[in-house]
Amino acid sequence: MKTSHLNLLLHKNLILVFLCLLCSIPTTWCSASIYVTNSCKTTLYPRLCNKALSKHAGKIKGSPKLLAMAALIATYNATQTTSKVLRELRRASECVEVVGDAVYELHQSIKRLDHSRKGSRQFFGQMDDIQTWVSAALTDDDTCMDDFKAVGRRQVLARGFVYTVARLTSIALTFINNYAAL
């Protein structure tokens, strides 16, 4: 099954390249789109990654920092939405609280990544902070998931939101780790 999934991704890349050549789509957009697709293959959730980030390929432009930033922003936005949904569904206060903590941690990560400069004396310290905050956000998501024992329509809806946020957080952490390791 894994081989067929990789073959499918390879075929998608070939089709994208062919369409770019055939339709005279600017090659910068095409190469940026292929960069996002290939980068998403390195995550645990390539489909979700592509869905969340492919629309930002033109802004990412093959930059590992911008890829990490786009993933962080997508995660932050989804986490904010999830926090609101959990409050509206009147989920257990611990779950609402830890997802709120994740919103704060992701926001701090975005600010720190935006100000990070590769090669500066502070870079590795900044990356350590970002990795810690995003890892903490992932732990917060997991803690919230533990709160869903009962099965009901509201619980299934809330769990789906938290599950997606946890996956997006994992994707963002992958790209942050990759950027820090360059």
Coordinates of C-alpha atoms in Angstrom, one line a residue:
M1 CA 0.0 0.0 0.0
K2 CA 2.8 2.4 0.8
T3 CA 4.4 1.8 -2.6
S4 CA 1.1 2.6 -4.4
H5 CA 0.7 5.8 -2.3
L6 CA 4.2 6.9 -3.3
N7 CA 3.5 6.0 -7.0
L8 CA 0.3 8.2 -6.8
L9 CA 2.3 11.1 -5.4
L10 CA 5.0 10.6 -8.2
H11 CA 2.3 10.6 -10.8
K12 CA 0.7 13.8 -9.4
N13 CA 4.1 15.5 -9.6
L14 CA 4.6 14.4 -13.2
I15 CA 1.1 15.6 -14.1
L16 CA 1.8 18.9 -12.5
V17 CA 5.0 19.4 -14.4
F18 CA 3.3 18.4 -17.6
L19 CA 0.5 20.9 -17.0
C20 CA 3.0 23.6 -16.2
L21 CA 4.8 23.0 -19.5
L22 CA 1.6 22.6 -21.5
C23 CA -0.2 25.6 -20.2
S24 CA 2.8 27.9 -19.8
I25 CA 2.1 28.3 -16.1
P26 CA 5.0 30.3 -14.6
T27 CA 7.8 27.9 -13.7
T28 CA 8.3 29.6 -10.3
W29 CA 4.8 28.7 -9.3
C30 CA 5.3 25.1 -10.5
S31 CA 8.6 24.6 -8.8
A32 CA 7.1 26.1 -5.6
S33 CA 4.1 23.8 -5.8
I34 CA 6.4 20.8 -6.3
Y35 CA 8.5 21.9 -3.4
V36 CA 5.4 21.9 -1.1
T37 CA 4.3 18.5 -2.4
N38 CA 7.7 17.0 -1.9
S39 CA 8.1 18.5 1.5
C40 CA 4.7 17.2 2.6
K41 CA 5.8 13.7 1.7
T42 CA 8.3 13.9 4.6
T43 CA 5.4 14.4 7.1
L44 CA 3.3 11.8 8.8
Y45 CA 0.2 13.3 7.1
P46 CA 1.1 14.2 3.5
R47 CA -2.5 14.6 2.3
L48 CA -3.5 17.0 5.1
C49 CA -0.2 18.8 4.6
N50 CA -0.9 19.4 0.9
K51 CA -4.4 20.5 1.5
A52 CA -3.3 23.0 4.1
L53 CA -0.2 24.4 2.4
S54 CA -0.5 23.9 -1.4
K55 CA -2.6 27.2 -1.7
H56 CA 0.4 29.0 -0.2
A57 CA 3.0 27.5 -2.5
G58 CA 3.5 30.8 -4.4
K59 CA 4.4 32.6 -1.1
I60 CA 6.6 29.8 0.2
K61 CA 8.8 29.8 -3.0
G62 CA 10.9 26.9 -1.9
S63 CA 12.0 28.5 1.4
P64 CA 12.2 26.1 4.4
K65 CA 11.6 29.1 6.7
L66 CA 8.5 30.2 4.8
L67 CA 7.2 26.6 4.7
A68 CA 7.6 26.3 8.4
M69 CA 5.9 29.7 8.9
A70 CA 3.0 28.7 6.6
A71 CA 2.5 25.4 8.5
L72 CA 2.6 27.3 11.8
I73 CA 0.1 29.8 10.7
A74 CA -2.3 27.1 9.3
T75 CA -1.9 25.3 12.6
Y76 CA -2.5 28.4 14.7
N77 CA -5.7 29.3 12.7
A78 CA -7.1 25.8 13.0
T79 CA -6.3 25.7 16.7
Q80 CA -8.0 29.0 17.3
T81 CA -11.1 27.7 15.5
T82 CA -11.0 24.5 17.5
S83 CA -10.8 26.5 20.7
K84 CA -13.9 28.4 19.8
V85 CA -15.7 25.2 18.8
L86 CA -14.8 23.5 22.1
R87 CA -16.1 26.5 24.1
E88 CA -19.4 26.5 22.1
L89 CA -19.8 22.7 22.6
R90 CA -19.1 23.3 26.3
R91 CA -16.4 20.7 26.4
A92 CA -14.6 19.9 29.6
S93 CA -12.8 22.9 31.0
E94 CA -9.4 21.1 30.9
C95 CA -9.7 20.5 27.2
V96 CA -10.7 24.1 26.5
E97 CA -7.8 25.3 28.7
V98 CA -5.1 23.2 27.1
V99 CA -6.2 24.0 23.6
G100 CA -6.1 27.7 24.7
D101 CA -2.6 27.1 25.9
A102 CA -1.8 25.6 22.4
V103 CA -3.1 28.8 20.8
Y104 CA -0.7 30.9 22.9
E105 CA 2.3 28.6 22.3
L106 CA 1.7 28.6 18.5
H107 CA 1.3 32.4 18.5
Q108 CA 4.6 32.7 20.4
S109 CA 6.3 30.4 17.9
I110 CA 5.1 32.4 14.9
K111 CA 6.4 35.6 16.4
R112 CA 9.8 34.0 17.2
L113 CA 10.1 32.3 13.8
D114 CA 9.3 35.6 12.1
H115 CA 12.2 37.3 13.9
S116 CA 14.7 34.4 13.5
R117 CA 17.6 34.9 11.3
K118 CA 19.7 32.0 10.1
G119 CA 23.3 32.5 11.0
S120 CA 22.6 34.9 13.8
R121 CA 24.0 34.2 17.3
Q122 CA 20.5 33.8 18.6
F123 CA 19.2 31.4 15.9
F124 CA 19.7 28.1 17.7
G125 CA 18.2 29.5 20.9
Q126 CA 15.2 30.8 19.0
M127 CA 14.7 27.5 17.3
D128 CA 14.9 25.7 20.6
D129 CA 12.2 28.0 22.0
I130 CA 10.0 27.4 18.9
Q131 CA 10.5 23.6 19.0
T132 CA 9.6 23.6 22.7
W133 CA 6.4 25.7 22.2
V134 CA 5.2 23.6 19.3
S135 CA 6.0 20.3 21.1
A136 CA 4.0 21.7 24.1
A137 CA 1.1 22.5 21.8
L138 CA 1.2 19.0 20.5
T139 CA 1.2 17.6 24.0
D140 CA -1.8 20.0 24.8
D141 CA -3.7 18.5 21.8
D142 CA -3.0 15.0 23.0
T143 CA -4.1 15.9 26.5
C144 CA -7.4 17.2 25.1
M145 CA -7.8 14.0 23.0
D146 CA -7.6 12.0 26.3
D147 CA -10.7 13.9 27.4
F148 CA -13.0 12.2 24.8
K149 CA -14.2 9.0 26.4
A150 CA -18.0 9.1 25.7
V151 CA -19.3 8.7 22.2
G152 CA -21.9 11.2 21.0
R153 CA -22.4 13.6 18.1
R154 CA -20.9 16.5 19.9
Q155 CA -17.9 14.5 21.1
V156 CA -17.2 13.1 17.7
L157 CA -17.3 16.7 16.2
A158 CA -15.0 18.1 18.9
R159 CA -12.7 15.1 18.6
G160 CA -12.4 15.6 14.9
F161 CA -11.4 19.2 15.3
V162 CA -8.7 18.3 17.9
Y163 CA -7.5 15.4 15.9
T164 CA -6.9 17.7 12.8
V165 CA -5.1 20.3 15.0
A166 CA -2.8 17.6 16.4
R167 CA -1.9 16.4 12.9
L168 CA -1.3 20.0 11.7
T169 CA 0.9 20.6 14.7
S170 CA 2.9 17.5 13.9
I171 CA 3.3 18.8 10.3
A172 CA 4.5 22.2 11.5
L173 CA 6.9 20.6 14.0
T174 CA 8.4 18.5 11.1
F175 CA 9.1 21.6 9.0
I176 CA 10.4 23.6 12.0
N177 CA 12.8 20.7 12.8
N178 CA 13.9 20.6 9.2
Y179 CA 14.5 24.3 9.1
A180 CA 16.5 24.3 12.3
A181 CA 18.7 21.4 11.1
L182 CA 19.7 23.2 7.8

